Amino acid sequence: MPHIRRLSAEQATAIEEQHYVQYTSLLGTYAGSIRDEKVTRERNPLMFAIAAEELGNFMKRHTRQDPTADPSKLKEFDMLVGIIRSTVKGVLDI
């Protein structure tokens, strides 16, 4: 299991570094779709699960919830973390 977690973290880091603009845009689209109820748990359960999981994983990686997080990277994404939190507030608990 630790091996799988390490590979997943490495993959996420690579995506964030190599495709920063596209990835952050995708996260914004996920958050906006949940906020605007274009994607709901009842109507689109799979899409909702994918969006919620990706947002949750991003938030975990870029807050103090992840003990393996690089503190220097946390600062980079502070603004995006705040935007995502405020966007899905009251709809999704992340």
Short mmCIF file of N, CA and C in Angstrom, two decimals:
data_model
loop_
_atom_site.label_atom_id
_atom_site.label_comp_id
_atom_site.label_asym_id
_atom_site.label_seq_id
_atom_site.Cartn_x
_atom_site.Cartn_y
_atom_site.Cartn_z
N MET A 1 0.81 -1.20 0.00
CA MET A 1 0.00 0.00 0.00
C MET A 1 0.86 1.28 0.00
N PRO A 2 1.93 1.34 0.77
CA PRO A 2 2.77 2.55 0.73
C PRO A 2 3.32 2.83 -0.67
N HIS A 3 3.63 1.76 -1.39
CA HIS A 3 4.14 1.91 -2.76
C HIS A 3 3.09 2.58 -3.65
N ILE A 4 1.84 2.16 -3.53
CA ILE A 4 0.75 2.73 -4.33
C ILE A 4 0.56 4.20 -3.98
N ARG A 5 0.60 4.51 -2.70
CA ARG A 5 0.44 5.91 -2.27
C ARG A 5 1.56 6.79 -2.82
N ARG A 6 2.78 6.27 -2.77
CA ARG A 6 3.93 7.03 -3.27
C ARG A 6 3.79 7.28 -4.77
N LEU A 7 3.39 6.26 -5.52
CA LEU A 7 3.21 6.42 -6.97
C LEU A 7 2.11 7.43 -7.27
N SER A 8 1.03 7.36 -6.52
CA SER A 8 -0.08 8.29 -6.71
C SER A 8 0.37 9.72 -6.43
N ALA A 9 1.13 9.92 -5.37
CA ALA A 9 1.63 11.26 -5.03
C ALA A 9 2.59 11.77 -6.10
N GLU A 10 3.44 10.89 -6.61
CA GLU A 10 4.38 11.29 -7.66
C GLU A 10 3.64 11.68 -8.93
N GLN A 11 2.60 10.92 -9.27
CA GLN A 11 1.82 11.22 -10.47
C GLN A 11 1.11 12.56 -10.31
N ALA A 12 0.52 12.80 -9.15
CA ALA A 12 -0.18 14.07 -8.91
C ALA A 12 0.79 15.24 -9.01
N THR A 13 1.98 15.09 -8.46
CA THR A 13 2.99 16.15 -8.53
C THR A 13 3.38 16.42 -9.97
N ALA A 14 3.58 15.37 -10.73
CA ALA A 14 3.95 15.53 -12.14
C ALA A 14 2.86 16.26 -12.92
N ILE A 15 1.61 15.90 -12.69
CA ILE A 15 0.49 16.55 -13.37
C ILE A 15 0.44 18.03 -13.00
N GLU A 16 0.57 18.32 -11.71
CA GLU A 16 0.50 19.71 -11.26
C GLU A 16 1.64 20.55 -11.82
N GLU A 17 2.81 19.97 -11.95
CA GLU A 17 3.96 20.72 -12.46
C GLU A 17 3.94 20.87 -13.98
N GLN A 18 3.60 19.81 -14.69
CA GLN A 18 3.68 19.83 -16.15
C GLN A 18 2.44 20.42 -16.81
N HIS A 19 1.31 20.32 -16.14
CA HIS A 19 0.05 20.78 -16.74
C HIS A 19 -0.70 21.71 -15.79
N TYR A 20 0.03 22.62 -15.17
CA TYR A 20 -0.52 23.50 -14.13
C TYR A 20 -1.79 24.22 -14.59
N VAL A 21 -1.75 24.88 -15.73
CA VAL A 21 -2.89 25.69 -16.18
C VAL A 21 -4.10 24.82 -16.44
N GLN A 22 -3.90 23.72 -17.15
CA GLN A 22 -5.02 22.84 -17.46
C GLN A 22 -5.59 22.19 -16.20
N TYR A 23 -4.71 21.77 -15.29
CA TYR A 23 -5.16 21.09 -14.08
C TYR A 23 -5.94 22.04 -13.17
N THR A 24 -5.42 23.24 -12.97
CA THR A 24 -6.13 24.18 -12.10
C THR A 24 -7.45 24.62 -12.74
N SER A 25 -7.48 24.70 -14.06
CA SER A 25 -8.72 25.02 -14.76
C SER A 25 -9.75 23.90 -14.56
N LEU A 26 -9.29 22.66 -14.63
CA LEU A 26 -10.17 21.52 -14.41
C LEU A 26 -10.73 21.53 -12.99
N LEU A 27 -9.88 21.82 -12.01
CA LEU A 27 -10.35 21.90 -10.62
C LEU A 27 -11.40 23.00 -10.48
N GLY A 28 -11.18 24.13 -11.13
CA GLY A 28 -12.15 25.23 -11.09
C GLY A 28 -13.47 24.83 -11.72
N THR A 29 -13.40 24.09 -12.81
CA THR A 29 -14.61 23.62 -13.48
C THR A 29 -15.36 22.65 -12.58
N TYR A 30 -14.64 21.74 -11.93
CA TYR A 30 -15.28 20.80 -11.00
C TYR A 30 -15.99 21.57 -9.88
N ALA A 31 -15.28 22.51 -9.27
CA ALA A 31 -15.85 23.26 -8.15
C ALA A 31 -17.07 24.07 -8.60
N GLY A 32 -16.96 24.74 -9.74
CA GLY A 32 -18.08 25.53 -10.25
C GLY A 32 -19.28 24.68 -10.61
N SER A 33 -19.04 23.52 -11.18
CA SER A 33 -20.14 22.62 -11.56
C SER A 33 -20.88 22.11 -10.34
N ILE A 34 -20.14 21.84 -9.27
CA ILE A 34 -20.78 21.40 -8.03
C ILE A 34 -21.55 22.56 -7.39
N ARG A 35 -20.93 23.73 -7.34
CA ARG A 35 -21.58 24.91 -6.75
C ARG A 35 -22.87 25.27 -7.49
N ASP A 36 -22.81 25.26 -8.82
CA ASP A 36 -23.97 25.65 -9.64
C ASP A 36 -24.97 24.51 -9.83
N GLU A 37 -24.71 23.39 -9.19
CA GLU A 37 -25.57 22.21 -9.25
C GLU A 37 -25.76 21.68 -10.66
N LYS A 38 -24.76 21.89 -11.52
CA LYS A 38 -24.78 21.24 -12.84
C LYS A 38 -24.47 19.76 -12.67
N VAL A 39 -23.67 19.48 -11.65
CA VAL A 39 -23.35 18.10 -11.28
C VAL A 39 -23.81 17.92 -9.84
N THR A 40 -24.73 16.99 -9.63
CA THR A 40 -25.23 16.72 -8.29
C THR A 40 -25.07 15.24 -7.96
N ARG A 41 -25.07 14.96 -6.68
CA ARG A 41 -24.92 13.58 -6.22
C ARG A 41 -26.09 12.72 -6.71
N GLU A 42 -27.28 13.29 -6.78
CA GLU A 42 -28.47 12.53 -7.17
C GLU A 42 -28.56 12.35 -8.69
N ARG A 43 -28.29 13.41 -9.43
CA ARG A 43 -28.48 13.40 -10.88
C ARG A 43 -27.30 12.80 -11.64
N ASN A 44 -26.10 13.08 -11.17
CA ASN A 44 -24.87 12.63 -11.84
C ASN A 44 -23.92 12.00 -10.82
N PRO A 45 -24.29 10.87 -10.24
CA PRO A 45 -23.48 10.34 -9.14
C PRO A 45 -22.02 10.04 -9.50
N LEU A 46 -21.77 9.53 -10.69
CA LEU A 46 -20.39 9.22 -11.07
C LEU A 46 -19.58 10.49 -11.28
N MET A 47 -20.14 11.45 -12.01
CA MET A 47 -19.44 12.71 -12.24
C MET A 47 -19.20 13.45 -10.91
N PHE A 48 -20.20 13.42 -10.04
CA PHE A 48 -20.06 14.06 -8.74
C PHE A 48 -18.93 13.39 -7.95
N ALA A 49 -18.89 12.07 -7.97
CA ALA A 49 -17.86 11.33 -7.23
C ALA A 49 -16.47 11.66 -7.76
N ILE A 50 -16.33 11.72 -9.09
CA ILE A 50 -15.03 12.03 -9.69
C ILE A 50 -14.59 13.44 -9.29
N ALA A 51 -15.48 14.41 -9.43
CA ALA A 51 -15.15 15.80 -9.11
C ALA A 51 -14.83 15.95 -7.62
N ALA A 52 -15.67 15.37 -6.76
CA ALA A 52 -15.46 15.49 -5.32
C ALA A 52 -14.15 14.81 -4.90
N GLU A 53 -13.87 13.66 -5.47
CA GLU A 53 -12.64 12.94 -5.13
C GLU A 53 -11.40 13.73 -5.56
N GLU A 54 -11.43 14.27 -6.76
CA GLU A 54 -10.27 15.03 -7.25
C GLU A 54 -10.07 16.31 -6.42
N LEU A 55 -11.16 17.00 -6.12
CA LEU A 55 -11.06 18.21 -5.29
C LEU A 55 -10.55 17.85 -3.89
N GLY A 56 -11.10 16.78 -3.32
CA GLY A 56 -10.67 16.35 -1.99
C GLY A 56 -9.21 15.96 -1.94
N ASN A 57 -8.76 15.23 -2.95
CA ASN A 57 -7.35 14.83 -3.00
C ASN A 57 -6.44 16.04 -3.15
N PHE A 58 -6.84 16.99 -3.98
CA PHE A 58 -6.05 18.22 -4.14
C PHE A 58 -5.96 18.97 -2.81
N MET A 59 -7.11 19.12 -2.14
CA MET A 59 -7.12 19.85 -0.87
C MET A 59 -6.25 19.14 0.16
N LYS A 60 -6.32 17.83 0.19
CA LYS A 60 -5.51 17.08 1.15
C LYS A 60 -4.02 17.28 0.87
N ARG A 61 -3.64 17.25 -0.40
CA ARG A 61 -2.23 17.41 -0.75
C ARG A 61 -1.71 18.81 -0.44
N HIS A 62 -2.59 19.80 -0.47
CA HIS A 62 -2.13 21.18 -0.35
C HIS A 62 -2.59 21.87 0.92
N THR A 63 -2.88 21.07 1.92
CA THR A 63 -3.13 21.58 3.26
C THR A 63 -2.31 20.73 4.21
N ARG A 64 -2.39 21.00 5.44
CA ARG A 64 -1.58 20.26 6.43
C ARG A 64 -2.15 18.86 6.72
N GLN A 65 -3.20 18.44 6.00
CA GLN A 65 -3.79 17.12 6.23
C GLN A 65 -2.86 15.99 5.78
N ASP A 66 -1.96 16.28 4.85
CA ASP A 66 -1.06 15.26 4.32
C ASP A 66 0.31 15.41 4.97
N PRO A 67 0.71 14.45 5.82
CA PRO A 67 2.00 14.57 6.51
C PRO A 67 3.21 14.53 5.57
N THR A 68 3.03 14.03 4.36
CA THR A 68 4.14 13.95 3.41
C THR A 68 4.22 15.18 2.51
N ALA A 69 3.31 16.13 2.69
CA ALA A 69 3.27 17.32 1.83
C ALA A 69 4.53 18.16 2.01
N ASP A 70 5.01 18.68 0.91
CA ASP A 70 6.18 19.55 0.90
C ASP A 70 5.73 20.95 1.32
N PRO A 71 6.19 21.45 2.48
CA PRO A 71 5.74 22.76 2.97
C PRO A 71 5.94 23.90 1.98
N SER A 72 6.98 23.83 1.17
CA SER A 72 7.22 24.90 0.19
C SER A 72 6.15 24.89 -0.90
N LYS A 73 5.58 23.73 -1.19
CA LYS A 73 4.55 23.63 -2.22
C LYS A 73 3.19 24.10 -1.69
N LEU A 74 2.97 23.97 -0.38
CA LEU A 74 1.69 24.37 0.20
C LEU A 74 1.41 25.84 -0.06
N LYS A 75 2.42 26.67 0.07
CA LYS A 75 2.27 28.12 -0.12
C LYS A 75 1.85 28.45 -1.54
N GLU A 76 2.39 27.70 -2.51
CA GLU A 76 2.09 27.94 -3.92
C GLU A 76 0.60 27.89 -4.23
N PHE A 77 -0.10 26.98 -3.57
CA PHE A 77 -1.49 26.73 -3.90
C PHE A 77 -2.47 27.30 -2.89
N ASP A 78 -2.00 28.13 -1.94
CA ASP A 78 -2.87 28.69 -0.90
C ASP A 78 -4.09 29.40 -1.48
N MET A 79 -3.89 30.22 -2.50
CA MET A 79 -5.00 30.97 -3.07
C MET A 79 -6.03 30.04 -3.70
N LEU A 80 -5.57 29.05 -4.45
CA LEU A 80 -6.49 28.10 -5.09
C LEU A 80 -7.25 27.28 -4.05
N VAL A 81 -6.59 26.89 -2.99
CA VAL A 81 -7.24 26.15 -1.90
C VAL A 81 -8.38 27.00 -1.33
N GLY A 82 -8.13 28.28 -1.08
CA GLY A 82 -9.16 29.17 -0.56
C GLY A 82 -10.32 29.35 -1.52
N ILE A 83 -10.02 29.49 -2.80
CA ILE A 83 -11.07 29.65 -3.81
C ILE A 83 -11.95 28.41 -3.88
N ILE A 84 -11.32 27.24 -3.90
CA ILE A 84 -12.09 25.99 -3.96
C ILE A 84 -12.97 25.85 -2.73
N ARG A 85 -12.39 26.11 -1.55
CA ARG A 85 -13.18 26.00 -0.31
C ARG A 85 -14.41 26.91 -0.35
N SER A 86 -14.21 28.15 -0.74
CA SER A 86 -15.34 29.09 -0.75
C SER A 86 -16.35 28.74 -1.84
N THR A 87 -15.89 28.18 -2.94
CA THR A 87 -16.78 27.83 -4.04
C THR A 87 -17.73 26.70 -3.68
N VAL A 88 -17.22 25.67 -3.00
CA VAL A 88 -18.06 24.50 -2.71
C VAL A 88 -18.63 24.52 -1.29
N LYS A 89 -18.40 25.62 -0.57
CA LYS A 89 -18.89 25.73 0.81
C LYS A 89 -20.40 25.51 0.86
N GLY A 90 -20.82 24.65 1.76
CA GLY A 90 -22.23 24.36 1.92
C GLY A 90 -22.75 23.27 1.00
N VAL A 91 -21.96 22.90 0.00
CA VAL A 91 -22.39 21.86 -0.93
C VAL A 91 -21.53 20.61 -0.78
N LEU A 92 -20.25 20.82 -0.54
CA LEU A 92 -19.29 19.72 -0.43
C LEU A 92 -18.37 20.01 0.74
N ASP A 93 -18.20 19.05 1.62
CA ASP A 93 -17.35 19.24 2.79
C ASP A 93 -15.96 18.70 2.50
N ILE A 94 -15.03 19.62 2.20
CA ILE A 94 -13.64 19.20 1.94
C ILE A 94 -12.69 20.00 2.79
#
